Amino acid sequence: VQFGTLSASGPRYATTSGGSGSNTVAHTIAGSSNAPSGYTISYTGPTLTSGANTIAPATFTNSATGSAGSAQFALSLSSSGGATITTAYDQSAGAGSWKFLANTVDTIAATSGVTSSETYSVRYISNIASSTPAGNYSTNIGYVITGNF
């Protein structure tokens, strides 16, 4: 997914086609399990990086835009069914809750029983400061779904 050109005047949201100025879904994750206690979804990865430069991981709640003019990177998600989204990542809470923890395994969602099919819509947001060095910022985030037996 891509953000396109970032600007200190407002947020950018990652998409599969160069980013957007509007809060939009970047990709989906499909989950299902026959585990009697459901499953847990977690992620890990670095923040946005260009050489030695980084965009700070952020946490903000009830905000669709974060703080324009401040360097921030975070993710948020929603689900198609009855999964529990971790509060700090819940897109459906108010205007949305966003969070990113760099290089730390963190739980973002869970189910409590056998789940035939659940789709998670994942969103990414980035803001930059006017002092953020120019560059091609990227990250690789890994998602893991673990059955709870």
PDB file of C-alpha atoms in Angstrom:
ATOM      1  CA  VAL A   1       0.000   0.000   0.000  1.00  0.00           C
ATOM      2  CA  GLN A   2       1.109   3.572  -0.585  1.00  0.00           C
ATOM      3  CA  PHE A   3       0.545   7.008   0.951  1.00  0.00           C
ATOM      4  CA  GLY A   4       1.681   9.097  -2.004  1.00  0.00           C
ATOM      5  CA  THR A   5       3.164  12.505  -1.223  1.00  0.00           C
ATOM      6  CA  LEU A   6       2.838  13.499   2.434  1.00  0.00           C
ATOM      7  CA  SER A   7       2.173  17.106   3.451  1.00  0.00           C
ATOM      8  CA  ALA A   8       2.346  18.988   6.754  1.00  0.00           C
ATOM      9  CA  SER A   9      -1.047  20.546   5.958  1.00  0.00           C
ATOM     10  CA  GLY A  10      -3.090  17.367   6.526  1.00  0.00           C
ATOM     11  CA  PRO A  11      -3.132  13.583   6.827  1.00  0.00           C
ATOM     12  CA  ARG A  12      -2.624  10.993   4.106  1.00  0.00           C
ATOM     13  CA  TYR A  13      -4.187   7.553   4.168  1.00  0.00           C
ATOM     14  CA  ALA A  14      -2.570   4.542   2.507  1.00  0.00           C
ATOM     15  CA  THR A  15      -4.316   2.859  -0.429  1.00  0.00           C
ATOM     16  CA  THR A  16      -3.326   0.330  -3.073  1.00  0.00           C
ATOM     17  CA  SER A  17      -3.169   3.130  -5.653  1.00  0.00           C
ATOM     18  CA  GLY A  18      -1.012   5.975  -4.318  1.00  0.00           C
ATOM     19  CA  GLY A  19      -2.768   7.186  -1.175  1.00  0.00           C
ATOM     20  CA  SER A  20      -5.712   9.438  -0.407  1.00  0.00           C
ATOM     21  CA  GLY A  21      -6.564  12.588   1.493  1.00  0.00           C
ATOM     22  CA  SER A  22      -9.692  10.819   2.790  1.00  0.00           C
ATOM     23  CA  ASN A  23      -9.930   8.168   5.497  1.00  0.00           C
ATOM     24  CA  THR A  24     -10.105   4.964   3.482  1.00  0.00           C
ATOM     25  CA  VAL A  25      -9.416   1.219   3.722  1.00  0.00           C
ATOM     26  CA  ALA A  26      -5.897   0.216   2.652  1.00  0.00           C
ATOM     27  CA  HIS A  27      -6.457  -3.552   2.606  1.00  0.00           C
ATOM     28  CA  THR A  28      -8.409  -6.313   4.298  1.00  0.00           C
ATOM     29  CA  ILE A  29      -7.486  -9.326   6.382  1.00  0.00           C
ATOM     30  CA  ALA A  30      -9.699 -12.433   6.379  1.00  0.00           C
ATOM     31  CA  GLY A  31      -9.914 -14.495   9.543  1.00  0.00           C
ATOM     32  CA  SER A  32     -11.572 -17.789  10.403  1.00  0.00           C
ATOM     33  CA  SER A  33     -10.913 -20.533  12.906  1.00  0.00           C
ATOM     34  CA  ASN A  34     -12.360 -23.712  14.309  1.00  0.00           C
ATOM     35  CA  ALA A  35     -10.513 -23.097  17.591  1.00  0.00           C
ATOM     36  CA  PRO A  36     -13.037 -23.359  20.444  1.00  0.00           C
ATOM     37  CA  SER A  37     -11.811 -20.107  22.021  1.00  0.00           C
ATOM     38  CA  GLY A  38     -11.500 -18.200  18.750  1.00  0.00           C
ATOM     39  CA  TYR A  39      -8.356 -16.462  17.583  1.00  0.00           C
ATOM     40  CA  THR A  40      -6.214 -13.400  18.203  1.00  0.00           C
ATOM     41  CA  ILE A  41      -4.722 -11.096  15.561  1.00  0.00           C
ATOM     42  CA  SER A  42      -1.478  -9.295  16.308  1.00  0.00           C
ATOM     43  CA  TYR A  43       1.059  -7.315  14.306  1.00  0.00           C
ATOM     44  CA  THR A  44       4.668  -6.213  14.492  1.00  0.00           C
ATOM     45  CA  GLY A  45       6.951  -4.046  12.412  1.00  0.00           C
ATOM     46  CA  PRO A  46       8.930  -0.817  12.300  1.00  0.00           C
ATOM     47  CA  THR A  47       7.449   2.644  11.871  1.00  0.00           C
ATOM     48  CA  LEU A  48       7.747   4.483   8.546  1.00  0.00           C
ATOM     49  CA  THR A  49      11.459   4.862   7.787  1.00  0.00           C
ATOM     50  CA  SER A  50      13.614   6.513   5.133  1.00  0.00           C
ATOM     51  CA  GLY A  51      17.289   5.785   5.787  1.00  0.00           C
ATOM     52  CA  ALA A  52      17.983   7.053   9.319  1.00  0.00           C
ATOM     53  CA  ASN A  53      14.802   9.177   9.355  1.00  0.00           C
ATOM     54  CA  THR A  54      11.525   7.967  10.877  1.00  0.00           C
ATOM     55  CA  ILE A  55       7.966   9.135  11.292  1.00  0.00           C
ATOM     56  CA  ALA A  56       6.968   8.695  14.925  1.00  0.00           C
ATOM     57  CA  PRO A  57       4.450   6.022  15.899  1.00  0.00           C
ATOM     58  CA  ALA A  58       1.322   7.625  17.313  1.00  0.00           C
ATOM     59  CA  THR A  59      -1.769   6.933  19.384  1.00  0.00           C
ATOM     60  CA  PHE A  60      -4.858   9.127  19.170  1.00  0.00           C
ATOM     61  CA  THR A  61      -8.538   8.569  19.852  1.00  0.00           C
ATOM     62  CA  ASN A  62     -11.773   9.993  18.474  1.00  0.00           C
ATOM     63  CA  SER A  63      -9.920  11.605  15.585  1.00  0.00           C
ATOM     64  CA  ALA A  64     -10.090  10.851  11.879  1.00  0.00           C
ATOM     65  CA  THR A  65      -7.103  13.077  11.095  1.00  0.00           C
ATOM     66  CA  GLY A  66      -4.592  13.012  13.946  1.00  0.00           C
ATOM     67  CA  SER A  67      -2.556  16.207  14.284  1.00  0.00           C
ATOM     68  CA  ALA A  68      -1.698  17.947  11.026  1.00  0.00           C
ATOM     69  CA  GLY A  69       1.808  19.364  11.194  1.00  0.00           C
ATOM     70  CA  SER A  70       3.050  16.637  13.583  1.00  0.00           C
ATOM     71  CA  ALA A  71       4.937  13.567  12.398  1.00  0.00           C
ATOM     72  CA  GLN A  72       2.643  10.566  13.065  1.00  0.00           C
ATOM     73  CA  PHE A  73       2.055   7.051  11.787  1.00  0.00           C
ATOM     74  CA  ALA A  74      -0.708   4.750  13.023  1.00  0.00           C
ATOM     75  CA  LEU A  75      -3.185   2.067  11.990  1.00  0.00           C
ATOM     76  CA  SER A  76      -6.847   1.393  12.704  1.00  0.00           C
ATOM     77  CA  LEU A  77      -9.318  -1.322  11.771  1.00  0.00           C
ATOM     78  CA  SER A  78     -12.920  -2.415  11.788  1.00  0.00           C
ATOM     79  CA  SER A  79     -14.527  -5.823  11.377  1.00  0.00           C
ATOM     80  CA  SER A  80     -17.430  -7.228   9.394  1.00  0.00           C
ATOM     81  CA  GLY A  81     -18.782  -9.268  12.285  1.00  0.00           C
ATOM     82  CA  GLY A  82     -18.581  -9.884  15.990  1.00  0.00           C
ATOM     83  CA  ALA A  83     -14.851  -9.688  16.607  1.00  0.00           C
ATOM     84  CA  THR A  84     -13.573  -7.517  19.418  1.00  0.00           C
ATOM     85  CA  ILE A  85     -11.246  -4.805  18.133  1.00  0.00           C
ATOM     86  CA  THR A  86      -8.700  -3.607  20.704  1.00  0.00           C
ATOM     87  CA  THR A  87      -9.997  -0.187  21.797  1.00  0.00           C
ATOM     88  CA  ALA A  88      -6.873   1.747  20.764  1.00  0.00           C
ATOM     89  CA  TYR A  89      -7.242   0.458  17.164  1.00  0.00           C
ATOM     90  CA  ASP A  90     -11.032   0.598  16.797  1.00  0.00           C
ATOM     91  CA  GLN A  91     -12.051   2.551  13.687  1.00  0.00           C
ATOM     92  CA  SER A  92     -15.723   2.425  14.661  1.00  0.00           C
ATOM     93  CA  ALA A  93     -15.156   4.210  18.005  1.00  0.00           C
ATOM     94  CA  GLY A  94     -16.237   7.840  17.537  1.00  0.00           C
ATOM     95  CA  ALA A  95     -14.180   9.343  14.736  1.00  0.00           C
ATOM     96  CA  GLY A  96     -11.755   6.437  15.051  1.00  0.00           C
ATOM     97  CA  SER A  97      -8.955   5.305  17.318  1.00  0.00           C
ATOM     98  CA  TRP A  98      -5.463   4.918  15.877  1.00  0.00           C
ATOM     99  CA  LYS A  99      -2.268   3.414  17.267  1.00  0.00           C
ATOM    100  CA  PHE A 100       1.073   2.016  16.209  1.00  0.00           C
ATOM    101  CA  LEU A 101       3.749   0.385  18.352  1.00  0.00           C
ATOM    102  CA  ALA A 102       7.029  -0.007  16.487  1.00  0.00           C
ATOM    103  CA  ASN A 103       8.840  -3.349  16.703  1.00  0.00           C
ATOM    104  CA  THR A 104       6.472  -4.649  19.364  1.00  0.00           C
ATOM    105  CA  VAL A 105       3.941  -7.465  19.026  1.00  0.00           C
ATOM    106  CA  ASP A 106       0.546  -5.963  19.861  1.00  0.00           C
ATOM    107  CA  THR A 107      -2.940  -7.493  19.740  1.00  0.00           C
ATOM    108  CA  ILE A 108      -5.433  -5.665  17.510  1.00  0.00           C
ATOM    109  CA  ALA A 109      -8.445  -8.005  17.438  1.00  0.00           C
ATOM    110  CA  ALA A 110      -9.835 -11.242  18.829  1.00  0.00           C
ATOM    111  CA  THR A 111     -12.797 -13.571  18.592  1.00  0.00           C
ATOM    112  CA  SER A 112     -14.148 -15.718  21.414  1.00  0.00           C
ATOM    113  CA  GLY A 113     -15.349 -18.833  19.624  1.00  0.00           C
ATOM    114  CA  VAL A 114     -15.445 -20.740  16.355  1.00  0.00           C
ATOM    115  CA  THR A 115     -15.530 -18.169  13.543  1.00  0.00           C
ATOM    116  CA  SER A 116     -16.419 -19.173   9.998  1.00  0.00           C
ATOM    117  CA  SER A 117     -15.481 -15.889   8.330  1.00  0.00           C
ATOM    118  CA  GLU A 118     -14.597 -12.373   9.440  1.00  0.00           C
ATOM    119  CA  THR A 119     -13.157  -9.568   7.329  1.00  0.00           C
ATOM    120  CA  TYR A 120     -11.063  -6.818   8.883  1.00  0.00           C
ATOM    121  CA  SER A 121     -10.675  -3.501   7.080  1.00  0.00           C
ATOM    122  CA  VAL A 122      -7.247  -2.030   7.869  1.00  0.00           C
ATOM    123  CA  ARG A 123      -6.408   1.680   7.552  1.00  0.00           C
ATOM    124  CA  TYR A 124      -3.108   3.543   7.869  1.00  0.00           C
ATOM    125  CA  ILE A 125      -2.642   7.255   8.527  1.00  0.00           C
ATOM    126  CA  SER A 126       0.422   9.463   8.340  1.00  0.00           C
ATOM    127  CA  ASN A 127       1.008  13.111   9.135  1.00  0.00           C
ATOM    128  CA  ILE A 128       4.325  14.921   8.872  1.00  0.00           C
ATOM    129  CA  ALA A 129       5.833  18.064  10.333  1.00  0.00           C
ATOM    130  CA  SER A 130       7.194  20.774   8.057  1.00  0.00           C
ATOM    131  CA  SER A 131      10.632  19.763   9.394  1.00  0.00           C
ATOM    132  CA  THR A 132      10.245  16.069   8.434  1.00  0.00           C
ATOM    133  CA  PRO A 133      13.103  15.248   6.052  1.00  0.00           C
ATOM    134  CA  ALA A 134      12.058  14.412   2.489  1.00  0.00           C
ATOM    135  CA  GLY A 135      12.449  10.780   1.474  1.00  0.00           C
ATOM    136  CA  ASN A 136      10.788   7.559   0.430  1.00  0.00           C
ATOM    137  CA  TYR A 137       9.379   6.269   3.711  1.00  0.00           C
ATOM    138  CA  SER A 138       8.347   2.626   3.986  1.00  0.00           C
ATOM    139  CA  THR A 139       7.691  -0.163   6.457  1.00  0.00           C
ATOM    140  CA  ASN A 140       6.937  -3.885   6.479  1.00  0.00           C
ATOM    141  CA  ILE A 141       4.239  -4.919   8.924  1.00  0.00           C
ATOM    142  CA  GLY A 142       3.559  -8.574   9.655  1.00  0.00           C
ATOM    143  CA  TYR A 143       0.156  -9.785  10.836  1.00  0.00           C
ATOM    144  CA  VAL A 144      -0.334 -13.097  12.665  1.00  0.00           C
ATOM    145  CA  ILE A 145      -3.610 -14.878  13.429  1.00  0.00           C
ATOM    146  CA  THR A 146      -3.220 -17.328  16.326  1.00  0.00           C
ATOM    147  CA  GLY A 147      -5.845 -19.900  17.264  1.00  0.00           C
ATOM    148  CA  ASN A 148      -6.900 -19.877  20.937  1.00  0.00           C
ATOM    149  CA  PHE A 149      -7.287 -23.485  22.027  1.00  0.00           C
TER     150      PHE A 149
END
